[in-house]
């Protein structure tokens, strides 16, 4: 019999973190993350073969750690969830292979999950309370999910969980990617987003005015490559004039953040004049940024729209807890027959899987 409160072991190996979580409904029983950031720093980005090997090395111990923290035995699991895409193909492969192996061993379904769906649903993932009083979040639809990460910047309309429509997306770089690339030019290391945020606190956001992109287009798409090019030229000028110093770097970070978020909020405000929604959800690595959260919350409040962001920074970057919570809803909406099929169906990596084609 299908369960109505399944216990799920979720796996995410989409990029540079090996993450394993145990979840039950919206409740996170554990969320273990083995980060590879240190390994990739020397390359200034994620190196696929290095990522694949690190996932291979980390996956077993991370599964053990997640089960131990959750105090759950393999035999108690109802289903396995795994990120099928989007992401780095060789990295995805490690998680999928392990998920299928566990599914077959335990004779339980393996639920393939879209990583961007996971980021959208990350706002619903909650810690296990010390007392027994767990109150699930009961969202009101329609929802506008804003995904701001290192690889994606998207506005997604959610009419119900499982039904997604992209209303706008970046035509070139993602917002996080732009912060990372400009941060690198400023010598801030990789990934630079959180360093930009820290330095920006001491800087003047008006010191380096950025052009606002795509104000004449009537769609809700975004573009960050102009901000990147503008930055490149401005930094070159500062270098030539020997004016690149801690003060100008802090000013540049504050101005860059202001420019990137202004573009996003400009498009959001435009979008909100066209659609009626009840809630705004923020997800993805850049969702850790306090200024971005404050800007979006302000816009939502003005329109009397509920604003939600992940409760912890551990849920903004890549993590498997969000995959487990997304899988919970997929499990509940699947028939007994579909769940049986999910025990046997092979899962292929989908490195470019769009959230709109969430076919299961
Ligand atoms: P993800 O692609 O979801 O793994 O998120 C990683 C991206 O989030 C990278 O581009 C980081 O630079 C960015 N990021 C992480 N923390 C922050 C922060 N506090 N402010 C801005 N960007 C951030
Ligand atoms: Mg991600």
mmCIF file of N, CA and C in Angstrom, residues 13 17-20 34-36 39 49-65 90-91 94-95 98:
data_model
loop_
_atom_site.group_PDB
_atom_site.id
_atom_site.type_symbol
_atom_site.label_atom_id
_atom_site.label_comp_id
_atom_site.label_asym_id
_atom_site.label_seq_id
_atom_site.Cartn_x
_atom_site.Cartn_y
_atom_site.Cartn_z
ATOM 1 N N UNK A 13 23.367 15.246 -6.542
ATOM 2 C CA UNK A 13 24.781 15.354 -6.954
ATOM 3 C C UNK A 13 24.835 16.147 -8.264
ATOM 4 N N UNK A 17 28.219 19.790 -4.804
ATOM 5 C CA UNK A 17 27.984 19.343 -3.433
ATOM 6 C C UNK A 17 27.349 17.965 -3.500
ATOM 7 N N UNK A 18 27.875 17.030 -2.698
ATOM 8 C CA UNK A 18 27.203 15.730 -2.574
ATOM 9 C C UNK A 18 26.264 15.889 -1.396
ATOM 10 N N UNK A 19 24.964 15.882 -1.659
ATOM 11 C CA UNK A 19 24.044 16.080 -0.546
ATOM 12 C C UNK A 19 23.057 14.930 -0.426
ATOM 13 N N UNK A 20 22.879 14.478 0.803
ATOM 14 C CA UNK A 20 21.935 13.396 1.094
ATOM 15 C C UNK A 20 21.060 13.868 2.256
ATOM 16 N N UNK A 34 28.348 17.271 1.634
ATOM 17 C CA UNK A 34 29.810 17.211 1.503
ATOM 18 C C UNK A 34 30.179 18.164 0.373
ATOM 19 N N UNK A 35 30.747 19.307 0.752
ATOM 20 C CA UNK A 35 31.032 20.341 -0.241
ATOM 21 C C UNK A 35 32.374 20.114 -0.934
ATOM 22 N N UNK A 36 32.396 20.452 -2.221
ATOM 23 C CA UNK A 36 33.646 20.304 -2.991
ATOM 24 C C UNK A 36 34.267 21.657 -3.310
ATOM 25 N N UNK A 39 37.963 22.032 -3.537
ATOM 26 C CA UNK A 39 38.614 21.323 -4.649
ATOM 27 C C UNK A 39 38.577 22.124 -5.950
ATOM 28 N N UNK A 49 35.257 16.486 -14.175
ATOM 29 C CA UNK A 49 35.805 15.171 -13.802
ATOM 30 C C UNK A 49 36.200 15.133 -12.324
ATOM 31 N N UNK A 50 36.642 16.289 -11.816
ATOM 32 C CA UNK A 50 36.970 16.374 -10.388
ATOM 33 C C UNK A 50 35.681 16.211 -9.567
ATOM 34 N N UNK A 51 34.602 16.836 -10.054
ATOM 35 C CA UNK A 51 33.306 16.748 -9.364
ATOM 36 C C UNK A 51 32.831 15.296 -9.321
ATOM 37 N N UNK A 52 32.951 14.615 -10.453
ATOM 38 C CA UNK A 52 32.484 13.228 -10.535
ATOM 39 C C UNK A 52 33.226 12.344 -9.521
ATOM 40 N N UNK A 53 34.534 12.469 -9.480
ATOM 41 C CA UNK A 53 35.332 11.647 -8.569
ATOM 42 C C UNK A 53 34.990 11.967 -7.110
ATOM 43 N N UNK A 54 34.824 13.251 -6.815
ATOM 44 C CA UNK A 54 34.517 13.631 -5.426
ATOM 45 C C UNK A 54 33.137 13.093 -5.029
ATOM 46 N N UNK A 55 32.151 13.127 -5.952
ATOM 47 C CA UNK A 55 30.830 12.547 -5.635
ATOM 48 C C UNK A 55 30.972 11.055 -5.344
ATOM 49 N N UNK A 56 31.781 10.382 -6.164
ATOM 50 C CA UNK A 56 32.003 8.938 -5.980
ATOM 51 C C UNK A 56 32.567 8.661 -4.584
ATOM 52 N N UNK A 57 33.564 9.475 -4.196
ATOM 53 C CA UNK A 57 34.214 9.275 -2.900
ATOM 54 C C UNK A 57 33.276 9.616 -1.734
ATOM 55 N N UNK A 58 32.425 10.625 -1.933
ATOM 56 C CA UNK A 58 31.650 11.161 -0.805
ATOM 57 C C UNK A 58 30.284 10.515 -0.607
ATOM 58 N N UNK A 59 29.761 9.865 -1.644
ATOM 59 C CA UNK A 59 28.339 9.495 -1.575
ATOM 60 C C UNK A 59 28.033 8.484 -0.462
ATOM 61 N N UNK A 60 28.841 7.457 -0.330
ATOM 62 C CA UNK A 60 28.580 6.428 0.706
ATOM 63 C C UNK A 60 28.639 7.023 2.117
ATOM 64 N N UNK A 61 29.783 7.690 2.462
ATOM 65 C CA UNK A 61 29.827 8.257 3.828
ATOM 66 C C UNK A 61 28.735 9.297 4.083
ATOM 67 N N UNK A 62 28.331 10.030 3.040
ATOM 68 C CA UNK A 62 27.294 11.057 3.263
ATOM 69 C C UNK A 62 25.933 10.387 3.496
ATOM 70 N N UNK A 63 25.661 9.297 2.799
ATOM 71 C CA UNK A 63 24.410 8.548 3.044
ATOM 72 C C UNK A 63 24.397 8.042 4.491
ATOM 73 N N UNK A 64 25.507 7.478 4.896
ATOM 74 C CA UNK A 64 25.607 6.944 6.278
ATOM 75 C C UNK A 64 25.359 8.067 7.294
ATOM 76 N N UNK A 65 26.007 9.223 7.046
ATOM 77 C CA UNK A 65 25.867 10.350 7.987
ATOM 78 C C UNK A 65 24.411 10.822 8.052
ATOM 79 N N UNK A 90 28.136 14.248 -15.723
ATOM 80 C CA UNK A 90 28.911 13.236 -14.993
ATOM 81 C C UNK A 90 28.617 13.231 -13.488
ATOM 82 N N UNK A 91 28.256 14.382 -12.959
ATOM 83 C CA UNK A 91 27.939 14.476 -11.532
ATOM 84 C C UNK A 91 26.569 13.849 -11.245
ATOM 85 N N UNK A 94 26.391 9.921 -10.890
ATOM 86 C CA UNK A 94 26.786 9.244 -9.642
ATOM 87 C C UNK A 94 25.576 9.092 -8.705
ATOM 88 N N UNK A 95 24.800 10.181 -8.560
ATOM 89 C CA UNK A 95 23.629 10.135 -7.685
ATOM 90 C C UNK A 95 22.569 9.183 -8.215
ATOM 91 N N UNK A 98 23.515 5.483 -7.762
ATOM 92 C CA UNK A 98 23.373 5.082 -6.352
ATOM 93 C C UNK A 98 21.892 4.937 -5.985
#
